[in-house]
Coordinates of C-alpha atoms and ligand atoms in Angstrom, one line a residue:
X1 CA 265.1 27.0 147.8
X2 CA 262.1 25.3 146.2
X3 CA 259.0 24.5 148.2
X4 CA 259.6 20.8 147.5
X5 CA 263.0 20.9 149.2
X6 CA 261.8 22.9 152.0
X7 CA 258.8 20.6 152.7
X8 CA 258.8 18.7 156.0
X9 CA 258.6 15.4 154.2
X10 CA 261.6 16.1 152.0
X11 CA 263.6 17.2 154.9
X12 CA 262.7 14.1 156.9
X13 CA 263.7 12.0 154.0
X14 CA 267.1 13.8 153.8
X15 CA 267.7 13.0 157.4
X16 CA 266.5 9.4 157.1
X17 CA 268.8 9.0 154.0
X18 CA 271.9 9.8 156.1
X19 CA 271.2 6.7 158.2
X20 CA 270.1 4.5 155.4
X21 CA 273.2 5.2 153.3
X22 CA 275.3 3.5 156.0
X23 CA 273.2 0.3 156.1
X24 CA 274.0 -2.6 153.8
X25 CA 271.2 -4.5 152.1
X26 CA 272.4 -7.7 153.6
X27 CA 271.9 -6.2 157.0
X28 CA 268.4 -5.1 156.1
X29 CA 267.5 -8.7 155.3
X30 CA 269.3 -10.0 158.5
X31 CA 267.4 -7.5 160.6
X32 CA 263.9 -8.3 159.2
X33 CA 263.1 -12.0 158.5
X34 CA 259.8 -10.9 156.9
X35 CA 261.4 -8.5 154.4
X36 CA 261.2 -10.7 151.3
X37 CA 257.4 -11.0 151.9
X38 CA 256.8 -7.4 152.9
X39 CA 258.2 -5.7 149.9
X40 CA 256.5 -7.7 147.2
X41 CA 253.4 -7.0 145.2
X42 CA 251.4 -9.0 142.6
X43 CA 249.4 -6.8 140.2
X44 CA 247.8 -7.5 136.8
X45 CA 249.8 -10.8 136.5
X46 CA 253.1 -9.2 137.4
X47 CA 255.1 -10.3 140.5
X48 CA 257.2 -7.4 141.6
X49 CA 259.8 -7.8 144.3
X50 CA 261.4 -4.6 145.5
X51 CA 262.8 -6.0 148.7
X52 CA 266.3 -5.5 147.3
X53 CA 265.8 -1.8 147.2
X54 CA 267.6 0.1 150.0
X55 CA 264.4 1.0 151.8
X56 CA 262.7 0.2 155.1
X57 CA 259.1 0.5 156.2
X58 CA 260.1 4.0 157.5
X59 CA 261.4 5.0 154.1
X60 CA 258.1 4.1 152.4
X61 CA 256.2 5.9 155.1
X62 CA 258.1 9.1 154.5
X63 CA 257.9 8.7 150.8
X64 CA 254.1 8.3 150.9
X65 CA 254.0 11.4 153.1
X66 CA 255.9 13.2 150.4
X67 CA 253.4 12.0 147.8
X68 CA 250.6 13.1 149.9
X69 CA 252.1 16.6 150.4
X70 CA 252.7 16.8 146.6
X71 CA 249.1 15.8 145.8
X72 CA 250.3 13.0 143.6
X73 CA 247.1 11.1 143.8
X74 CA 245.0 14.2 143.1
X75 CA 247.1 14.8 140.0
X76 CA 246.5 11.1 139.1
X77 CA 242.8 11.7 139.4
X78 CA 243.1 14.8 137.2
X79 CA 244.8 12.8 134.5
X80 CA 242.1 10.1 134.5
X81 CA 239.4 12.7 134.5
X82 CA 240.8 14.4 131.3
X83 CA 242.1 17.6 132.9
X84 CA 244.7 19.5 130.9
X85 CA 247.7 18.4 133.1
X86 CA 250.1 18.9 130.2
X87 CA 250.0 22.6 130.9
X88 CA 252.8 23.8 128.6
X89 CA 250.9 22.4 125.6
X90 CA 247.5 22.9 127.2
X91 CA 246.5 19.3 126.6
X92 CA 244.8 16.5 128.4
X93 CA 246.9 13.3 128.9
X94 CA 244.6 10.4 128.2
X95 CA 246.5 7.4 126.9
X96 CA 244.6 5.6 129.7
X97 CA 241.4 6.2 127.7
X98 CA 242.8 4.3 124.8
X99 CA 242.8 1.1 126.8
X100 CA 239.7 1.8 128.9
X101 CA 238.2 -1.6 128.2
X102 CA 235.4 -1.1 130.7
X103 CA 234.2 1.9 128.6
X104 CA 233.7 4.0 131.7
X105 CA 233.0 7.5 130.2
X106 CA 236.2 9.6 130.1
X107 CA 235.6 13.3 129.3
X108 CA 237.9 15.6 127.4
X109 CA 236.5 19.1 127.3
X110 CA 233.2 17.8 128.5
X111 CA 232.9 15.2 125.7
X112 CA 233.2 11.4 126.2
X113 CA 236.2 10.3 124.2
X114 CA 235.3 6.6 124.3
X115 CA 232.9 6.5 121.2
X116 CA 235.7 7.9 119.0
X117 CA 238.3 5.5 120.4
X118 CA 236.0 2.5 119.9
X119 CA 235.3 3.7 116.4
X120 CA 239.0 3.7 115.5
X121 CA 239.4 0.3 117.1
X122 CA 236.6 -1.1 115.0
X123 CA 238.2 0.4 111.8
X124 CA 241.5 -1.1 112.8
X125 CA 239.8 -4.5 113.2
X126 CA 238.0 -4.2 109.8
X127 CA 241.3 -3.3 108.1
X128 CA 243.5 -5.9 109.8
X129 CA 240.9 -8.6 109.2
X130 CA 240.7 -7.7 105.5
X131 CA 244.5 -7.9 105.2
X132 CA 244.7 -11.2 107.1
X133 CA 241.8 -12.8 105.2
X134 CA 243.2 -11.7 101.8
X135 CA 240.3 -9.3 101.1
X136 CA 242.8 -6.4 101.0
X137 CA 245.3 -7.2 98.3
X138 CA 248.2 -5.4 96.7
X139 CA 247.9 -3.6 93.4
X140 CA 248.7 -6.7 91.4
X141 CA 246.2 -8.9 93.4
X142 CA 248.8 -10.5 95.7
X143 CA 248.3 -10.9 99.5
X144 CA 250.1 -8.7 101.8
X145 CA 252.9 -10.5 103.7
X146 CA 255.1 -7.6 104.9
X147 CA 254.1 -4.5 106.8
X148 CA 256.6 -1.7 107.1
X149 CA 256.1 0.9 109.7
X150 CA 257.6 4.3 108.8
X151 CA 257.8 6.5 111.8
X152 CA 260.3 7.7 114.4
X153 CA 260.4 8.3 118.2
X154 CA 257.0 7.7 119.7
X155 CA 255.7 6.6 116.3
X156 CA 258.3 3.8 116.2
X157 CA 259.7 2.7 119.5
X158 CA 256.5 1.3 121.0
X159 CA 255.2 -0.8 118.1
X160 CA 258.7 -2.0 117.4
X161 CA 259.3 -3.1 121.0
X162 CA 255.9 -4.8 121.3
X163 CA 256.2 -6.6 117.9
X164 CA 259.6 -7.9 119.0
X165 CA 258.2 -8.9 122.5
X166 CA 255.2 -10.7 121.1
X167 CA 256.8 -12.4 118.1
X168 CA 255.7 -15.8 119.4
X169 CA 252.1 -14.5 119.0
X170 CA 252.6 -13.5 115.3
X171 CA 249.9 -14.8 113.1
X172 CA 248.8 -14.9 109.5
X173 CA 252.4 -15.4 108.1
X174 CA 253.0 -11.6 108.5
X175 CA 256.4 -10.0 108.9
X176 CA 256.8 -6.6 110.5
X177 CA 259.6 -4.2 109.7
X178 CA 260.4 -0.7 111.0
X179 CA 262.1 2.2 109.3
X180 CA 262.9 5.2 111.5
X181 CA 266.3 6.6 110.7
X182 CA 266.8 9.2 107.9
X183 CA 270.2 7.5 107.1
X184 CA 269.7 6.2 103.6
X185 CA 271.1 2.8 104.3
X186 CA 268.2 1.9 106.6
X187 CA 265.5 2.1 104.0
X188 CA 267.7 1.0 101.1
X189 CA 268.7 -2.2 102.9
X190 CA 265.2 -3.1 103.9
X191 CA 263.6 -2.4 100.5
X192 CA 266.2 -4.7 98.9
X193 CA 264.6 -7.6 100.8
X194 CA 261.0 -6.8 100.0
X195 CA 258.6 -7.5 97.2
X196 CA 256.6 -4.3 96.4
X197 CA 253.6 -6.4 95.3
X198 CA 253.2 -7.8 98.8
X199 CA 254.3 -4.9 101.0
X200 CA 252.1 -2.5 103.0
X201 CA 253.5 0.7 104.4
X202 CA 252.1 2.3 107.5
X203 CA 253.2 5.9 107.6
X204 CA 253.0 6.8 111.3
X205 CA 253.3 10.3 112.4
X206 CA 251.3 12.3 114.9
X207 CA 252.1 15.6 113.2
X208 CA 252.7 14.2 109.7
X209 CA 255.4 16.8 109.4
X210 CA 258.4 14.9 110.8
X211 CA 261.3 15.2 108.3
X212 CA 262.6 11.7 108.6
X213 CA 259.2 10.0 108.3
X214 CA 258.0 12.0 105.4
X215 CA 261.2 11.7 103.5
X216 CA 261.4 7.9 104.0
X217 CA 257.7 7.7 103.1
X218 CA 258.4 9.5 99.8
X219 CA 261.3 7.2 99.1
X220 CA 259.1 4.1 99.7
X221 CA 256.4 5.7 97.5
X222 CA 258.9 6.1 94.6
X223 CA 260.1 2.5 95.1
X224 CA 256.5 1.3 94.8
X225 CA 255.8 3.4 91.8
X226 CA 258.9 2.1 90.0
X227 CA 257.3 -1.3 90.3
X228 CA 253.6 -0.4 89.8
X229 CA 254.0 2.5 87.3
X230 CA 250.6 3.8 88.3
X231 CA 249.7 6.3 91.1
X232 CA 246.6 4.3 91.9
X233 CA 248.8 1.6 93.4
X234 CA 249.5 4.0 96.4
X235 CA 246.0 3.4 97.8
X236 CA 246.7 -0.4 98.0
X237 CA 250.1 -0.1 99.6
X238 CA 250.0 2.9 101.9
X239 CA 247.9 3.7 105.0
X240 CA 248.6 6.5 107.5
X241 CA 248.3 6.9 111.2
X242 CA 248.1 10.5 112.3
X243 CA 246.2 13.4 113.9
X244 CA 246.8 15.6 110.8
X245 CA 244.3 14.7 108.1
X246 CA 245.2 17.6 105.9
X247 CA 248.9 16.6 105.7
X248 CA 248.0 13.0 105.1
X249 CA 245.9 14.0 102.2
X250 CA 248.6 16.3 100.9
X251 CA 250.9 13.3 100.9
X252 CA 248.5 11.4 98.6
X253 CA 246.9 9.0 101.1
X254 CA 243.1 9.0 101.0
X255 CA 241.5 10.0 104.4
X256 CA 239.6 6.7 104.1
X257 CA 243.0 4.9 104.6
X258 CA 244.0 7.1 107.6
X259 CA 243.6 5.9 111.2
X260 CA 243.3 8.9 113.5
X261 CA 244.2 9.7 117.1
X262 CA 244.0 12.8 119.2
X263 CA 246.2 15.6 120.6
X264 CA 245.7 14.2 124.1
X265 CA 247.9 11.2 123.2
X266 CA 251.6 11.9 123.6
X267 CA 253.9 10.4 121.0
X268 CA 255.7 8.2 123.6
X269 CA 252.3 7.1 125.0
X270 CA 250.7 6.3 121.7
X271 CA 251.3 2.6 121.1
X272 CA 247.8 2.0 122.5
X273 CA 246.3 4.1 119.7
X274 CA 246.2 3.5 116.0
X275 CA 250.0 3.9 116.2
X276 CA 249.7 0.3 117.3
X277 CA 248.4 -0.7 113.9
X278 CA 251.6 -2.6 112.9
X279 CA 251.1 -4.6 116.2
X280 CA 247.6 -5.5 115.2
X281 CA 248.7 -6.4 111.7
X282 CA 251.4 -8.6 113.2
X283 CA 249.6 -10.4 116.0
X284 CA 246.0 -9.8 115.1
X285 CA 243.5 -7.4 116.5
X286 CA 242.5 -9.9 119.2
X287 CA 246.1 -9.9 120.4
X288 CA 246.3 -6.1 120.3
X289 CA 243.1 -5.9 122.4
X290 CA 244.7 -8.3 124.9
X291 CA 247.6 -5.9 125.1
X292 CA 245.1 -3.1 125.9
X293 CA 243.4 -5.4 128.5
X294 CA 246.7 -5.9 130.3
X295 CA 247.4 -2.1 130.4
X296 CA 243.9 -1.5 131.6
X297 CA 244.3 -3.9 134.5
X298 CA 247.3 -1.9 135.6
X299 CA 245.4 1.4 135.1
X300 CA 242.6 0.3 137.2
X301 CA 245.0 -0.7 140.0
X302 CA 246.8 2.6 139.8
X303 CA 243.5 4.5 139.7
X304 CA 241.8 2.7 142.7
X305 CA 244.4 1.0 144.9
X306 CA 245.0 2.7 148.2
X307 CA 248.4 4.4 148.5
X308 CA 250.0 1.7 150.7
X309 CA 249.1 -1.0 148.1
X310 CA 249.6 1.1 145.0
X311 CA 252.4 -0.5 143.0
X312 CA 253.2 2.3 140.4
X313 CA 253.1 4.8 143.3
X314 CA 255.5 2.7 145.4
X315 CA 257.9 2.1 142.5
X316 CA 257.8 5.8 141.4
X317 CA 258.6 6.9 144.9
X318 CA 261.5 4.4 145.1
X319 CA 262.8 6.0 141.9
X320 CA 262.6 9.4 143.6
X321 CA 264.3 7.9 146.7
X322 CA 267.2 6.5 144.6
X323 CA 267.7 9.7 142.6
X324 CA 267.2 12.4 145.1
X325 CA 268.2 10.9 148.4
X326 CA 270.7 8.1 147.6
X327 CA 272.3 10.0 144.7
X328 CA 271.7 7.5 141.9
X329 CA 272.1 9.0 138.4
X330 CA 270.8 6.2 136.3
X331 CA 268.4 3.3 136.1
X332 CA 269.5 0.1 134.4
X333 CA 266.7 -1.8 132.6
X334 CA 267.8 -5.5 132.3
X335 CA 265.3 -7.8 130.6
X336 CA 266.3 -11.4 130.6
X337 CA 265.9 -13.1 127.2
X338 CA 265.8 -11.4 123.9
X339 CA 262.1 -10.8 123.4
X340 CA 262.2 -7.7 125.6
X341 CA 265.5 -6.7 124.2
X342 CA 264.0 -3.4 122.9
X343 CA 262.4 -2.5 126.2
X344 CA 265.4 -0.4 127.4
X345 CA 265.3 1.8 124.3
X346 CA 261.6 2.1 124.7
X347 CA 261.7 3.1 128.4
X348 CA 264.7 5.4 127.7
X349 CA 262.3 7.5 125.6
X350 CA 259.3 7.0 127.9
X351 CA 261.3 8.1 131.0
X352 CA 263.9 10.5 129.7
X353 CA 261.6 12.5 127.3
X354 CA 259.0 12.7 130.1
X355 CA 261.1 13.5 133.1
X356 CA 264.1 15.1 131.5
X357 CA 263.0 18.5 132.6
X358 CA 264.6 21.3 134.6
X359 CA 261.8 23.8 135.0
X360 CA 258.8 23.1 137.2
X361 CA 255.1 23.6 136.5
X362 CA 255.3 27.1 137.9
X363 CA 258.1 28.1 135.5
X364 CA 260.9 28.0 138.1
X365 CA 264.2 26.3 137.5
X366 CA 264.4 23.3 139.8
X367 CA 267.0 22.9 142.5
X368 CA 266.8 19.1 142.7
X369 CA 267.6 16.4 140.2
X370 CA 264.8 15.0 138.0
X371 CA 264.6 12.1 135.6
X372 CA 267.5 9.6 135.7
X373 CA 269.5 8.4 132.7
X374 CA 267.7 5.2 131.6
X375 CA 269.8 2.6 129.9
X376 CA 270.3 -1.1 129.7
X377 CA 270.2 -4.2 127.6
X378 CA 269.3 -7.8 127.6
X379 CA 270.7 -10.4 130.0
X380 CA 272.6 -12.6 130.0
X381 CA 274.6 -10.7 127.4
X382 CA 275.2 -7.7 129.6
X383 CA 276.7 -9.9 132.3
X384 CA 279.6 -10.4 130.0
X385 CA 280.0 -6.7 129.4
X386 CA 278.8 -3.7 131.3
X387 CA 277.7 -5.5 134.5
X388 CA 281.3 -5.2 135.7
X389 CA 280.7 -1.5 136.5
X390 CA 277.5 -2.5 138.4
X391 CA 279.5 -4.9 140.5
X392 CA 282.7 -3.0 141.1
X393 CA 282.4 0.5 139.8
X394 CA 282.1 3.6 142.0
X395 CA 278.5 4.5 141.2
X396 CA 275.2 3.6 142.8
X397 CA 273.2 2.0 140.0
X398 CA 269.6 0.8 140.7
X399 CA 268.5 -1.8 138.2
X400 CA 265.3 -3.5 137.1
X401 CA 265.5 -7.3 136.3
X402 CA 262.6 -8.4 134.2
X403 CA 261.7 -11.9 132.9
X404 CA 258.9 -14.2 131.7
X405 CA 259.2 -17.4 133.7
X406 CA 258.1 -19.8 131.0
X407 CA 259.2 -19.6 127.4
X408 CA 257.2 -20.1 124.2
X409 CA 260.3 -21.8 122.8
X410 CA 261.7 -24.4 125.3
X411 CA 265.0 -26.0 124.5
X412 CA 266.6 -28.2 127.1
X413 CA 267.6 -26.3 130.2
X414 CA 268.1 -23.0 128.6
X415 CA 265.2 -21.2 130.2
X416 CA 266.2 -22.5 133.6
X417 CA 269.8 -21.2 133.0
X418 CA 268.4 -17.8 131.9
X419 CA 266.4 -17.5 135.2
X420 CA 269.3 -18.8 137.3
X421 CA 271.5 -16.1 135.9
X422 CA 268.9 -13.4 136.6
X423 CA 268.7 -14.5 140.2
X424 CA 272.4 -14.9 140.6
X425 CA 272.9 -11.3 139.4
X426 CA 270.3 -9.7 141.7
X427 CA 271.9 -11.7 144.6
X428 CA 275.5 -10.8 143.7
X429 CA 274.6 -7.1 143.3
X430 CA 272.9 -7.2 146.7
X431 CA 275.4 -9.3 148.7
X432 CA 278.7 -8.7 146.9
X433 CA 281.7 -10.6 148.2
X434 CA 283.7 -9.5 151.2
X435 CA 287.5 -9.4 151.5
X436 CA 287.3 -12.1 154.1
X437 CA 285.3 -14.3 151.7
X438 CA 287.6 -13.7 148.9
X439 CA 290.7 -14.5 151.0
X440 CA 289.1 -17.8 152.1
X441 CA 288.2 -18.7 148.6
X442 CA 291.8 -18.0 147.4
X443 CA 293.3 -20.0 150.3
X444 CA 291.0 -22.9 149.5
X445 CA 292.2 -22.9 145.9
X446 CA 295.9 -23.0 147.1
X447 CA 297.0 -19.3 146.5
X448 CA 300.0 -18.2 148.4
X449 CA 299.9 -15.4 151.0
X450 CA 301.6 -12.9 148.7
X451 CA 299.2 -13.4 145.9
X452 CA 296.2 -13.2 148.3
X453 CA 297.4 -9.9 149.7
X454 CA 298.0 -8.5 146.3
X455 CA 295.0 -9.8 144.4
X456 CA 292.2 -10.1 147.1
X457 CA 291.3 -6.4 147.2
X458 CA 290.6 -6.4 143.5
X459 CA 288.2 -9.3 143.8
X460 CA 286.1 -7.7 146.5
X461 CA 282.5 -6.7 145.4
X462 CA 280.9 -4.3 147.9
X463 CA 277.3 -5.3 146.9
X464 CA 274.5 -3.1 148.2
X465 CA 273.4 -2.2 144.7
X466 CA 269.6 -1.9 144.7
X467 CA 267.4 -3.8 142.3
X468 CA 263.8 -4.6 141.6
X469 CA 262.8 -7.9 140.1
X470 CA 259.7 -8.2 137.8
X471 CA 258.5 -11.7 136.9
X472 CA 255.5 -12.9 135.0
X473 CA 254.3 -16.3 133.9
X474 CA 254.8 -15.9 130.2
X475 CA 255.3 -13.3 127.5
X476 CA 251.6 -12.7 126.7
X477 CA 250.0 -9.5 125.3
X478 CA 248.4 -9.0 128.7
X479 CA 251.7 -9.2 130.6
X480 CA 253.5 -6.9 128.3
X481 CA 250.6 -4.4 128.4
X482 CA 250.6 -4.4 132.2
X483 CA 254.4 -4.1 132.3
X484 CA 254.5 -1.0 130.0
X485 CA 251.6 0.6 131.9
X486 CA 253.4 0.0 135.2
X487 CA 256.4 2.0 133.9
X488 CA 254.2 4.8 132.4
X489 CA 252.5 5.3 135.8
X490 CA 255.8 5.1 137.7
X491 CA 257.2 7.8 135.4
X492 CA 254.0 9.9 136.1
X493 CA 254.5 9.5 139.9
X494 CA 258.1 10.6 139.8
X495 CA 257.2 13.6 137.6
X496 CA 254.4 14.6 139.9
X497 CA 256.8 14.6 142.9
X498 CA 259.2 16.7 140.9
X499 CA 256.3 19.1 140.0
X500 CA 257.3 19.0 136.3
X501 CA 255.3 18.6 133.0
X502 CA 256.1 15.0 132.1
X503 CA 254.1 15.3 128.8
X504 CA 255.8 18.0 126.8
X505 CA 259.2 17.7 124.9
X506 CA 260.4 21.2 124.0
X507 CA 264.0 19.9 123.7
X508 CA 263.0 17.4 121.1
X509 CA 261.2 20.2 119.2
X510 CA 264.3 22.3 119.2
X511 CA 266.3 19.5 117.5
X512 CA 263.6 19.1 114.8
X513 CA 263.7 22.9 114.1
X514 CA 267.5 23.1 113.9
X515 CA 267.8 20.1 111.6
X516 CA 265.5 21.9 109.1
X517 CA 267.7 25.1 109.3
X518 CA 270.9 23.1 108.6
X519 CA 269.7 21.0 105.7
X520 CA 270.4 23.7 103.0
X521 CA 273.9 24.4 104.5
X522 CA 275.1 20.7 104.2
X523 CA 275.0 20.9 100.4
X524 CA 275.8 24.6 99.9
X525 CA 278.2 26.8 101.9
X526 CA 276.5 29.7 103.6
X527 CA 279.3 31.1 105.7
X528 CA 278.5 33.2 108.8
X529 CA 275.1 31.7 109.4
X530 CA 275.9 29.3 112.3
X531 CA 278.2 29.1 115.3
X532 CA 282.0 28.7 114.7
X533 CA 282.1 25.0 115.5
X534 CA 279.2 24.1 113.2
X535 CA 280.7 26.3 110.4
X536 CA 284.0 24.4 110.8
X537 CA 282.2 21.0 110.7
X538 CA 280.3 22.1 107.6
X539 CA 283.6 23.0 105.9
X540 CA 284.8 19.5 106.5
X541 CA 281.6 18.0 105.1
X542 CA 281.9 20.3 102.0
X543 CA 285.5 19.1 101.4
X544 CA 284.1 15.6 100.9
X545 CA 280.7 16.3 99.5
X546 CA 280.0 15.0 96.0
Ligands
G6Q601 C1 257.2 11.6 121.6 C2 258.0 12.7 121.0 C3 258.7 12.2 119.7 C4 257.7 12.0 118.5 C5 258.6 11.9 117.2 C6 257.7 11.6 116.0 O1 256.6 11.8 122.7 O2 257.2 13.8 120.8 O3 259.4 11.1 119.9 O4 257.0 10.9 118.7 O5 259.3 13.1 117.1 O6 256.7 12.6 115.9 P1 255.6 12.4 114.8 O7 254.8 11.3 115.3 O8 254.8 13.7 114.9 O9 256.2 12.1 113.5

């Protein structure tokens, strides 16, 4: 049995969970009139209410003891100090340095990383200003109106999610587009809508070797050259974001048009680096820096707040509680409104790629569950679809409800209706509806006794589904920055408890490797090379391949 499971704090939590599992959330509120005030925190402009989690003060005390035993805050300090906490890749984890707006020196291998970070930020500002002010023009002298990010995974999901979230802050009449998938229809359909004379491509790839990104970039390059007819046009329409200067130059992009970052920035933590260039092109560099400010405020809170007041610590520990002690297998992310509609996909990568691990830092296979399946979608839409399973299914499903209180686009009562729905769902998931209440309601509406006996059980909702509600005044760059940083640190905390490397991704690497091996076999039969199932599927493909 692992040391973690054997630890006194873990064992105490196991015992505590046996009691807690029998207590309904409604009873927790009835038994503690101050609960709604006790389990609430306001940090960096976010109001976070976790009173509807199935916890008590005792639960939090035991969880904090577990964090203490697992040295979570020592590991946090090591991250902020530039220690190589990503041990399987032997790298520091310093996305916090990218938004270190106070410029406190942060050392990686004894060298302050802030001057280089600030230098890239200055270059990003010069470039985005030149584009916005019409000093950077396309090859035929036209202003740039469309930016296309070509990247995948960590080089796509962050900028894509943020541009969508902050569309109300878009400036300079700029449109942002994203191409990630290798499927030919994705790039073909987008290019049909664009004018090459006014299009700027940002080729975003940390390694600059990713098959999908490089292939799509070559396709875009051919499309541009079909229009321009002259290789010199590439310099006016392509810039790169990467850590790999040699490969960028091999592609044909001058290093002068490359924005760099560093190996201590994980792909899924890279939107704060030059990977955020499409964000800066879309909302302006001031807006991008406001995003960094918001994240920095959350970083400073995480770095300095005492354990009892530390919000990312608390939420990360509640995630561990739900997964390891209450048996939850998933976390539903439910943003209200469409602006944060891409947040679930973004957090799916952030969490699942970070904490989807089954070997601990000492190389032992773990004997406890680690990262949950993260999923979700925007409300109210989901209410008319998958929420049914949350209300009446058999699984415990913790969920996060997230909303901006004011909208940039008020129309009648629509925002009030949006918020009312959010509150109604968190309430319904907590309280449910008892058999008695259902019967009374049916009687009041005139149902006969037979119908009530037959139908009433089907209408019962047990409630007791835990949720956290995150509200903030408006969808500003600062609020979105703080929100994303809150999740990053929460993921860190859970990973530290589980004693895993949250910053590698060997499973993703395996997929990249195998795709390369299979490409030749799709077009040409090479029997006997792969497993029987893959061979059979290849045969089917070959029958229809033209
Ligand atoms: C992120 C992952 C992965 C990565 C993509 C793209 O943490 O490692 O999603 O971002 O595979 O990689 P490149 O940026 O190197 O193209």
